[in-house]
mmCIF file of C-alpha atoms in Angstrom:
data_model
loop_
_atom_site.group_PDB
_atom_site.id
_atom_site.type_symbol
_atom_site.label_atom_id
_atom_site.label_comp_id
_atom_site.label_asym_id
_atom_site.label_seq_id
_atom_site.Cartn_x
_atom_site.Cartn_y
_atom_site.Cartn_z
ATOM 1 C CA MET A 795 115.447 99.721 106.442
ATOM 2 C CA PRO A 796 116.219 102.656 103.892
ATOM 3 C CA PRO A 797 119.757 102.651 102.403
ATOM 4 C CA GLU A 798 122.181 104.993 104.065
ATOM 5 C CA THR A 799 124.703 107.361 102.552
ATOM 6 C CA ASP A 800 128.402 107.614 103.082
ATOM 7 C CA THR A 801 127.692 110.248 105.745
ATOM 8 C CA GLY A 802 125.281 107.830 107.608
ATOM 9 C CA GLN A 803 122.210 109.847 106.866
ATOM 10 C CA GLU A 804 119.340 107.660 105.969
ATOM 11 C CA ARG A 805 117.440 108.104 102.564
ATOM 12 C CA THR A 806 113.914 108.643 103.775
ATOM 13 C CA ILE A 807 112.571 111.242 101.304
ATOM 14 C CA PRO A 808 110.749 109.996 98.185
ATOM 15 C CA ALA A 809 112.651 111.036 95.088
ATOM 16 C CA THR A 810 111.581 114.236 93.362
ATOM 17 C CA PRO A 811 110.742 114.309 89.619
ATOM 18 C CA ARG A 812 114.152 115.784 89.057
ATOM 19 C CA ARG A 813 115.931 113.085 90.797
ATOM 20 C CA ARG A 814 113.907 110.433 88.843
ATOM 21 C CA GLU A 815 114.764 112.314 85.532
ATOM 22 C CA GLU A 816 118.419 112.061 86.473
ATOM 23 C CA ALA A 817 118.358 108.470 87.345
ATOM 24 C CA ARG A 818 116.679 107.606 84.012
ATOM 25 C CA ARG A 819 119.342 109.525 82.236
ATOM 26 C CA ARG A 820 121.927 107.336 83.978
ATOM 27 C CA GLY A 821 119.997 104.276 82.808
ATOM 28 C CA GLN A 822 118.748 103.624 86.355
ATOM 29 C CA VAL A 823 115.340 102.177 85.996
ATOM 30 C CA ALA A 824 112.861 99.615 87.409
ATOM 31 C CA LYS A 825 113.306 96.593 85.240
ATOM 32 C CA SER A 826 113.096 92.645 85.603
ATOM 33 C CA ARG A 827 114.714 90.318 83.439
ATOM 34 C CA GLU A 828 112.181 87.668 84.354
ATOM 35 C CA VAL A 829 109.525 89.747 82.626
ATOM 36 C CA ASN A 830 111.497 89.412 79.402
ATOM 37 C CA SER A 831 112.339 85.864 79.831
ATOM 38 C CA ALA A 832 108.582 85.001 80.559
ATOM 39 C CA LEU A 833 107.053 86.989 77.726
ATOM 40 C CA MET A 834 109.633 85.932 75.186
ATOM 41 C CA LEU A 835 108.897 82.395 76.156
ATOM 42 C CA LEU A 836 105.320 82.674 75.611
ATOM 43 C CA ALA A 837 105.651 84.529 72.406
ATOM 44 C CA ALA A 838 107.958 81.964 71.078
ATOM 45 C CA LEU A 839 105.366 79.393 71.747
ATOM 46 C CA ALA A 840 102.586 81.393 70.290
ATOM 47 C CA ALA A 841 104.726 82.050 67.027
ATOM 48 C CA LEU A 842 105.628 78.371 66.764
ATOM 49 C CA SER A 843 101.785 77.533 67.059
ATOM 50 C CA LEU A 844 100.978 79.739 64.121
ATOM 51 C CA LEU A 845 104.140 79.253 62.111
ATOM 52 C CA GLY A 846 104.996 75.721 63.127
ATOM 53 C CA PRO A 847 103.237 73.741 60.491
ATOM 54 C CA ARG A 848 104.723 76.049 57.817
ATOM 55 C CA LEU A 849 108.188 75.689 59.257
ATOM 56 C CA LEU A 850 108.086 71.989 59.476
ATOM 57 C CA ARG A 851 106.882 71.856 55.744
ATOM 58 C CA GLU A 852 109.527 74.267 54.624
ATOM 59 C CA VAL A 853 112.328 72.263 56.491
ATOM 60 C CA GLY A 854 111.023 69.033 54.973
ATOM 61 C CA ASN A 855 111.066 70.417 51.530
ATOM 62 C CA THR A 856 114.611 71.868 52.141
ATOM 63 C CA PHE A 857 115.972 68.532 52.976
ATOM 64 C CA GLY A 858 114.313 66.858 49.988
ATOM 65 C CA LEU A 859 115.796 69.378 47.747
ATOM 66 C CA PHE A 860 119.125 69.093 49.477
ATOM 67 C CA PHE A 861 119.319 65.351 49.133
ATOM 68 C CA ALA A 862 118.147 65.363 45.613
ATOM 69 C CA SER A 863 120.441 68.209 44.437
ATOM 70 C CA PRO A 864 123.385 67.530 42.490
ATOM 71 C CA THR A 865 125.386 69.509 45.021
ATOM 72 C CA TYR A 866 124.683 66.792 47.535
ATOM 73 C CA GLN A 867 125.920 64.308 45.214
ATOM 74 C CA SER A 868 129.121 66.086 44.714
ATOM 75 C CA ILE A 869 129.964 66.204 48.674
ATOM 76 C CA ALA A 870 132.608 63.706 48.014
ATOM 77 C CA GLY A 871 134.157 65.874 45.270
ATOM 78 C CA GLY A 872 134.908 68.398 47.973
ATOM 79 C CA ASP A 873 131.958 70.720 47.644
ATOM 80 C CA LEU A 874 130.913 70.366 51.393
ATOM 81 C CA ALA A 875 131.202 74.147 52.083
ATOM 82 C CA ALA A 876 128.740 74.914 49.021
ATOM 83 C CA VAL A 877 126.312 72.400 50.333
ATOM 84 C CA LEU A 878 126.390 73.831 53.967
ATOM 85 C CA LEU A 879 126.040 77.306 52.422
ATOM 86 C CA LEU A 880 122.959 76.237 50.573
ATOM 87 C CA VAL A 881 121.468 74.578 53.810
ATOM 88 C CA LEU A 882 122.027 77.833 55.754
ATOM 89 C CA GLU A 883 120.585 80.112 53.321
ATOM 90 C CA ARG A 884 117.329 78.153 53.157
ATOM 91 C CA PHE A 885 117.055 77.816 56.887
ATOM 92 C CA PHE A 886 117.721 81.560 57.215
ATOM 93 C CA VAL A 887 114.749 82.306 54.770
ATOM 94 C CA ILE A 888 112.613 79.732 56.603
ATOM 95 C CA LEU A 889 113.205 81.141 60.145
ATOM 96 C CA THR A 890 113.255 84.747 59.147
ATOM 97 C CA PRO A 891 109.472 85.323 60.082
ATOM 98 C CA PHE A 892 109.927 83.603 63.584
ATOM 99 C CA LEU A 893 113.173 85.722 64.247
ATOM 100 C CA MET A 894 111.469 88.992 63.274
ATOM 101 C CA VAL A 895 108.425 88.065 65.673
ATOM 102 C CA MET A 896 110.950 87.485 68.420
ATOM 103 C CA VAL A 897 112.824 90.519 67.858
ATOM 104 C CA LEU A 898 109.638 92.701 67.843
ATOM 105 C CA VAL A 899 108.384 91.068 71.076
ATOM 106 C CA ALA A 900 111.814 91.727 72.777
ATOM 107 C CA VAL A 901 111.616 95.457 71.818
ATOM 108 C CA LEU A 902 108.069 95.706 72.927
ATOM 109 C CA VAL A 903 108.656 94.049 76.266
ATOM 110 C CA ASN A 904 111.468 96.562 77.203
ATOM 111 C CA VAL A 905 109.517 99.421 76.005
ATOM 112 C CA LEU A 906 106.491 98.528 78.196
ATOM 113 C CA GLN A 907 108.883 98.240 81.165
ATOM 114 C CA VAL A 908 110.999 101.418 80.813
ATOM 115 C CA GLY A 909 109.657 103.281 77.720
ATOM 116 C CA PHE A 910 111.840 104.616 75.079
ATOM 117 C CA LEU A 911 115.164 104.986 76.695
ATOM 118 C CA PHE A 912 118.675 105.257 75.417
ATOM 119 C CA SER A 913 121.326 106.139 77.953
ATOM 120 C CA GLY A 914 124.828 106.806 76.728
ATOM 121 C CA GLU A 915 126.151 107.030 80.335
ATOM 122 C CA ALA A 916 124.695 103.315 80.953
ATOM 123 C CA VAL A 917 126.952 101.913 78.043
ATOM 124 C CA SER A 918 129.968 104.195 78.488
ATOM 125 C CA PRO A 919 133.042 102.437 79.738
ATOM 126 C CA LYS A 920 133.975 102.658 83.253
ATOM 127 C CA TRP A 921 136.858 101.494 85.304
ATOM 128 C CA GLU A 922 134.785 100.112 88.124
ATOM 129 C CA ARG A 923 133.266 97.611 85.604
ATOM 130 C CA ILE A 924 136.716 96.155 84.869
ATOM 131 C CA ASP A 925 138.205 96.622 88.236
ATOM 132 C CA PRO A 926 138.704 93.003 89.637
ATOM 133 C CA VAL A 927 138.254 94.254 93.265
ATOM 134 C CA ALA A 928 135.095 95.932 92.488
ATOM 135 C CA GLY A 929 133.910 92.891 90.475
ATOM 136 C CA LEU A 930 134.628 90.640 93.579
ATOM 137 C CA LYS A 931 132.575 93.054 95.708
ATOM 138 C CA ARG A 932 129.732 92.968 93.336
ATOM 139 C CA LEU A 933 129.850 89.214 93.059
ATOM 140 C CA LEU A 934 129.820 88.830 96.888
ATOM 141 C CA SER A 935 127.276 91.473 97.572
ATOM 142 C CA LYS A 936 123.731 91.002 98.936
ATOM 143 C CA ARG A 937 122.066 91.732 95.559
ATOM 144 C CA SER A 938 124.216 88.982 93.776
ATOM 145 C CA LEU A 939 123.395 86.535 96.422
ATOM 146 C CA MET A 940 119.786 87.413 96.018
ATOM 147 C CA GLU A 941 119.966 86.965 92.239
ATOM 148 C CA LEU A 942 121.617 83.653 92.725
ATOM 149 C CA LEU A 943 118.971 82.453 95.219
ATOM 150 C CA LYS A 944 116.231 83.642 92.733
ATOM 151 C CA SER A 945 117.842 81.736 89.777
ATOM 152 C CA LEU A 946 118.053 78.498 91.835
ATOM 153 C CA LEU A 947 114.342 78.920 92.830
ATOM 154 C CA LYS A 948 113.330 79.504 89.342
ATOM 155 C CA ILE A 949 115.373 76.517 87.937
ATOM 156 C CA ALA A 950 113.801 74.349 90.739
ATOM 157 C CA VAL A 951 110.285 75.323 90.294
ATOM 158 C CA VAL A 952 110.389 75.307 86.422
ATOM 159 C CA GLY A 953 112.202 72.093 86.507
ATOM 160 C CA TYR A 954 109.475 70.455 88.714
ATOM 161 C CA VAL A 955 106.597 71.607 86.463
ATOM 162 C CA CYS A 956 108.465 70.332 83.370
ATOM 163 C CA LEU A 957 109.375 66.902 84.896
ATOM 164 C CA ASN A 958 105.881 66.534 86.186
ATOM 165 C CA THR A 959 104.266 67.263 82.702
ATOM 166 C CA ILE A 960 106.593 64.847 80.994
ATOM 167 C CA ARG A 961 105.902 62.297 83.740
ATOM 168 C CA GLN A 962 102.426 62.353 82.889
ATOM 169 C CA ALA A 963 103.119 61.773 79.217
ATOM 170 C CA VAL A 964 105.237 58.625 79.877
ATOM 171 C CA PRO A 965 102.425 56.023 79.785
ATOM 172 C CA ASP A 966 101.597 57.185 76.281
ATOM 173 C CA LEU A 967 105.110 56.926 75.092
ATOM 174 C CA ALA A 968 104.677 53.056 74.759
ATOM 175 C CA THR A 969 101.844 53.416 72.296
ATOM 176 C CA LEU A 970 104.172 55.499 69.800
ATOM 177 C CA ALA A 971 105.892 52.262 68.625
ATOM 178 C CA ASP A 972 102.635 51.485 66.599
ATOM 179 C CA ARG A 973 102.320 54.885 65.132
ATOM 180 C CA GLY A 974 103.644 56.536 62.072
ATOM 181 C CA LEU A 975 106.563 58.995 62.115
ATOM 182 C CA ASP A 976 104.209 61.901 61.577
ATOM 183 C CA GLU A 977 102.294 60.979 64.557
ATOM 184 C CA VAL A 978 105.230 60.536 66.642
ATOM 185 C CA PHE A 979 106.653 64.068 65.770
ATOM 186 C CA PHE A 980 103.136 65.478 66.333
ATOM 187 C CA TYR A 981 102.807 63.942 69.843
ATOM 188 C CA LEU A 982 106.315 64.950 70.984
ATOM 189 C CA GLY A 983 105.619 68.396 69.739
ATOM 190 C CA GLU A 984 102.411 68.401 71.623
ATOM 191 C CA VAL A 985 103.962 67.599 74.865
ATOM 192 C CA GLY A 986 106.877 69.957 74.305
ATOM 193 C CA PHE A 987 104.281 72.725 73.599
ATOM 194 C CA LYS A 988 102.341 71.775 76.882
ATOM 195 C CA VAL A 989 105.679 71.849 78.823
ATOM 196 C CA GLY A 990 106.533 75.213 77.511
ATOM 197 C CA ILE A 991 103.011 76.572 78.260
ATOM 198 C CA ARG A 992 103.158 75.472 81.985
ATOM 199 C CA ALA A 993 106.857 76.571 82.306
ATOM 200 C CA GLY A 994 105.563 80.063 80.836
ATOM 201 C CA ILE A 995 102.910 80.362 83.338
ATOM 202 C CA VAL A 996 105.219 79.740 86.096
ATOM 203 C CA LEU A 997 107.772 82.404 84.724
ATOM 204 C CA ILE A 998 105.019 84.770 84.327
ATOM 205 C CA VAL A 999 104.142 84.306 88.202
ATOM 206 C CA ILE A 1000 107.770 84.633 89.007
ATOM 207 C CA ALA A 1001 108.138 87.667 86.758
ATOM 208 C CA ILE A 1002 105.200 89.558 88.483
ATOM 209 C CA ILE A 1003 106.812 88.953 91.941
ATOM 210 C CA ASP A 1004 110.400 89.992 90.666
ATOM 211 C CA TYR A 1005 109.112 93.201 88.967
ATOM 212 C CA ALA A 1006 107.330 94.244 92.309
ATOM 213 C CA PHE A 1007 110.537 93.629 94.171
ATOM 214 C CA GLN A 1008 112.669 95.334 91.417
ATOM 215 C CA ARG A 1009 110.348 98.385 91.636
ATOM 216 C CA TYR A 1010 110.538 98.296 95.419
ATOM 217 C CA GLU A 1011 114.414 98.216 95.215
ATOM 218 C CA TYR A 1012 114.443 100.934 92.714
ATOM 219 C CA GLU A 1013 112.261 103.289 94.770
ATOM 220 C CA GLN A 1014 114.465 102.741 97.714
ATOM 221 C CA SER A 1015 117.520 103.319 95.646
ATOM 222 C CA ILE A 1016 116.561 106.810 94.569
ATOM 223 C CA LYS A 1017 115.251 107.970 97.836
ATOM 224 C CA MET A 1018 117.014 111.206 99.101
ATOM 225 C CA THR A 1019 118.464 112.307 102.170
ATOM 226 C CA ILE A 1020 117.444 115.454 104.053
ATOM 227 C CA GLN A 1021 120.798 117.226 102.835
ATOM 228 C CA GLU A 1022 120.304 115.979 99.231
ATOM 229 C CA PHE A 1023 116.650 117.184 99.269
ATOM 230 C CA LYS A 1024 117.707 120.769 100.566
ATOM 231 C CA GLN A 1025 120.595 120.911 98.094
ATOM 232 C CA GLU A 1026 118.086 120.116 95.181
ATOM 233 C CA MET A 1027 115.661 122.793 96.523
ATOM 234 C CA ARG A 1028 118.459 125.360 96.367
ATOM 235 C CA GLU A 1029 119.598 124.243 92.911
ATOM 236 C CA VAL A 1030 116.024 124.446 91.569
ATOM 237 C CA GLU A 1031 114.524 127.391 93.468
ATOM 238 C CA GLY A 1032 117.476 129.307 94.857
ATOM 239 C CA ASP A 1033 118.773 129.927 98.367
ATOM 240 C CA PRO A 1034 115.766 130.258 100.744
ATOM 241 C CA MET A 1035 117.232 133.433 102.228
ATOM 242 C CA ILE A 1036 117.721 134.900 98.741
ATOM 243 C CA ARG A 1037 114.082 133.932 97.937
ATOM 244 C CA ALA A 1038 112.694 135.527 101.272
ATOM 245 C CA ARG A 1039 114.660 138.747 100.517
ATOM 246 C CA ILE A 1040 113.387 138.764 96.908
ATOM 247 C CA ARG A 1041 109.734 138.288 98.166
ATOM 248 C CA SER A 1042 110.273 141.015 100.761
ATOM 249 C CA ILE A 1043 111.437 143.528 98.273
ATOM 250 C CA GLN A 1044 108.547 142.481 95.955
ATOM 251 C CA ARG A 1045 105.938 143.244 98.691
ATOM 252 C CA GLU A 1046 107.653 146.527 99.527
ATOM 253 C CA MET A 1047 107.410 147.665 95.919
ATOM 254 C CA ALA A 1048 103.870 146.661 95.665
ATOM 255 C CA ARG A 1049 103.113 148.532 98.823
ATOM 256 C CA ARG A 1050 104.707 151.556 97.649
ATOM 257 C CA ARG A 1051 102.900 151.623 94.226
ATOM 258 C CA MET A 1052 99.667 151.101 96.292
ATOM 259 C CA MET A 1053 100.494 154.063 98.695
ATOM 260 C CA GLU A 1054 101.203 156.061 95.521
ATOM 261 C CA ALA A 1055 97.638 155.504 94.253
ATOM 262 C CA VAL A 1056 95.890 156.801 97.395
ATOM 263 C CA PRO A 1057 96.110 160.444 96.459
ATOM 264 C CA GLU A 1058 94.280 159.509 93.250
ATOM 265 C CA ALA A 1059 91.310 158.002 95.111
ATOM 266 C CA GLU A 1060 87.908 159.536 95.442
ATOM 267 C CA VAL A 1061 87.314 158.162 99.022
ATOM 268 C CA VAL A 1062 88.815 156.060 101.654
ATOM 269 C CA VAL A 1063 86.463 153.743 103.541
ATOM 270 C CA THR A 1064 87.455 152.916 107.045
ATOM 271 C CA ASN A 1065 86.396 150.509 109.890
ATOM 272 C CA PRO A 1066 87.470 152.777 111.639
ATOM 273 C CA THR A 1067 90.863 151.617 112.742
ATOM 274 C CA GLU A 1068 91.009 147.967 111.645
ATOM 275 C CA TYR A 1069 90.501 148.417 107.813
ATOM 276 C CA ALA A 1070 91.021 151.146 105.246
ATOM 277 C CA VAL A 1071 90.015 150.901 101.607
ATOM 278 C CA ALA A 1072 90.813 153.380 98.945
ATOM 279 C CA LEU A 1073 88.399 153.588 96.057
ATOM 280 C CA GLN A 1074 88.881 155.307 92.655
ATOM 281 C CA TYR A 1075 86.163 155.907 90.234
ATOM 282 C CA ARG A 1076 86.537 157.641 86.835
ATOM 283 C CA PRO A 1077 82.976 157.378 85.003
ATOM 284 C CA GLU A 1078 84.486 158.103 81.508
ATOM 285 C CA GLU A 1079 87.196 155.194 82.004
ATOM 286 C CA MET A 1080 85.503 152.677 84.411
ATOM 287 C CA ASP A 1081 82.370 150.637 84.440
ATOM 288 C CA ALA A 1082 82.556 150.404 88.263
ATOM 289 C CA PRO A 1083 84.577 151.783 91.046
ATOM 290 C CA LYS A 1084 87.787 149.847 91.888
ATOM 291 C CA VAL A 1085 90.066 149.249 94.837
ATOM 292 C CA VAL A 1086 93.406 151.016 94.450
ATOM 293 C CA ALA A 1087 94.766 150.570 98.030
ATOM 294 C CA LYS A 1088 93.662 148.566 101.209
ATOM 295 C CA GLY A 1089 95.308 147.497 104.342
ATOM 296 C CA GLN A 1090 94.834 146.248 108.106
ATOM 297 C CA ARG A 1091 96.103 148.069 111.282
ATOM 298 C CA LEU A 1092 99.329 149.632 110.531
ATOM 299 C CA ILE A 1093 98.974 149.853 106.868
ATOM 300 C CA ALA A 1094 95.390 150.982 107.355
ATOM 301 C CA GLN A 1095 96.624 153.762 109.493
ATOM 302 C CA LYS A 1096 99.240 154.736 106.775
ATOM 303 C CA ILE A 1097 96.616 154.892 104.194
ATOM 304 C CA ARG A 1098 94.580 156.986 106.492
ATOM 305 C CA ASP A 1099 97.324 159.355 107.193
ATOM 306 C CA LEU A 1100 98.132 159.548 103.504
ATOM 307 C CA ALA A 1101 94.568 160.442 102.577
ATOM 308 C CA VAL A 1102 94.363 163.290 105.088
ATOM 309 C CA GLU A 1103 97.551 164.608 103.687
ATOM 310 C CA SER A 1104 96.276 164.413 100.112
ATOM 311 C CA GLY A 1105 92.850 165.788 100.920
ATOM 312 C CA VAL A 1106 91.061 162.572 100.162
ATOM 313 C CA PRO A 1107 87.851 162.171 101.968
ATOM 314 C CA ILE A 1108 87.559 159.524 104.628
ATOM 315 C CA VAL A 1109 84.217 157.764 105.421
ATOM 316 C CA GLU A 1110 83.715 155.604 108.179
ATOM 317 C CA ASP A 1111 81.610 152.578 107.325
ATOM 318 C CA ALA A 1112 82.705 149.342 109.135
ATOM 319 C CA PRO A 1113 80.364 146.676 107.181
ATOM 320 C CA LEU A 1114 81.466 148.039 103.825
ATOM 321 C CA ALA A 1115 85.141 148.271 104.849
ATOM 322 C CA ARG A 1116 85.061 144.783 105.855
ATOM 323 C CA ALA A 1117 83.356 143.709 102.715
ATOM 324 C CA LEU A 1118 85.675 145.571 100.301
ATOM 325 C CA PHE A 1119 88.717 144.410 102.151
ATOM 326 C CA LYS A 1120 87.889 140.616 102.150
ATOM 327 C CA SER A 1121 86.041 140.405 98.776
ATOM 328 C CA VAL A 1122 88.031 142.802 96.333
ATOM 329 C CA GLU A 1123 91.751 142.645 95.508
ATOM 330 C CA ILE A 1124 93.668 145.603 94.789
ATOM 331 C CA GLY A 1125 93.169 146.564 91.096
ATOM 332 C CA GLN A 1126 89.859 145.099 90.871
ATOM 333 C CA SER A 1127 86.488 146.414 90.440
ATOM 334 C CA ILE A 1128 83.920 146.129 93.151
ATOM 335 C CA PRO A 1129 81.317 143.343 92.766
ATOM 336 C CA GLU A 1130 77.956 144.100 91.754
ATOM 337 C CA LYS A 1131 76.508 143.300 95.284
ATOM 338 C CA LEU A 1132 78.379 146.321 96.727
ATOM 339 C CA TYR A 1133 77.296 148.823 93.920
ATOM 340 C CA ARG A 1134 74.504 150.313 96.141
ATOM 341 C CA ALA A 1135 76.534 150.726 99.152
ATOM 342 C CA VAL A 1136 79.543 152.341 97.390
ATOM 343 C CA ALA A 1137 77.287 154.578 95.369
ATOM 344 C CA GLU A 1138 75.720 155.973 98.470
ATOM 345 C CA VAL A 1139 79.267 156.644 99.894
ATOM 346 C CA LEU A 1140 80.481 158.332 96.602
ATOM 347 C CA ALA A 1141 77.282 160.368 96.490
ATOM 348 C CA TYR A 1142 77.854 161.552 100.163
ATOM 349 C CA VAL A 1143 81.495 162.479 99.040
ATOM 350 C CA TYR A 1144 80.265 164.194 95.865
ATOM 351 C CA ARG A 1145 77.767 166.300 98.028
ATOM 352 C CA LEU A 1146 80.529 167.174 100.414
ATOM 353 C CA ASP A 1147 82.696 168.304 97.629
ATOM 354 C CA GLN A 1148 79.925 170.376 96.043
ATOM 355 C CA ALA A 1149 79.230 171.928 99.496
ATOM 356 C CA GLY A 1150 82.789 172.896 99.839
ATOM 357 C CA LYS A 1151 82.936 174.446 96.341
ATOM 358 C CA GLN A 1152 79.863 176.465 97.139
ATOM 359 C CA MET A 1153 81.385 177.632 100.528
ATOM 360 C CA ALA A 1154 84.602 178.646 98.869
ATOM 361 C CA ALA A 1155 82.686 180.637 96.197
ATOM 362 C CA MET A 1156 80.620 182.428 98.839
ATOM 363 C CA GLY A 1157 83.940 183.365 100.665
ATOM 364 C CA ARG A 1158 85.266 184.934 97.601
#
């Protein structure tokens, strides 16, 4: 079931990009701690397999120097602090490569899960985090119980795998008494490494399942109610009524500009009542005639009326009017396939114009 809000509305709408960005800014991301644990364990085993021999050699050398140094001989004289400081310095130098590998892996694992993210809001102090009542509610929440069950299950499964691996190695422990100290340490290290590898594989499986669950919970938690979705749309795009009014004004302005261009047209091609398309052609300015106005039904009638008032010729050609209306937008030149038909119409208009001029001259 999708989570509900305080108003009782169910969150059924998937989160928008804006909602996801806000959640990320708050530090709310899909992240599994099990992925960190599993990959850190496997990285530690890999680092130990590569650096282990060198670490053991350096540790042995450190103890050799320690026991042979004058500082060790003076422990009884009260220089214990100096001895411990020397040992800590040496061990820090020895373990630095291993620690650097672990830090690098920890950073990479987090980046792989959530990317580069720093959320000041996530680390800012909040009263709810120290409120004992709120803390008790979180402790007894469904999520806390699920985390507890998951941890117990993980401990049980990993514990079983580790114990089973150790049990398989028990028969060989009796033979260690006849081996040297180096061989004993090597065998114990081999068993420990095998235990770690098997535990790591189990943790990887658990991590994959947990990450899928965390991803599902995250998607559910950022879902939106219908009211939240409408509110976001209003914030992003403005009020729907205002947007509709703006579009209406824009259409009216475009229609007015279109009508103002009709008197400048050479001809209006009609259907005769369904379509009306006004064409303009200036040979010295244009490569081809262009559509300056077009419309259907009521708009077509207004274009025809305006053409009559302005003395623009009207030519009835149903196929050409339909083709121009459907294939050419206002302000565009006609396509090449309509050149011939439009040229015939313009030639007819020019002949009428010449005939009118001749009749006017004869009348004078």
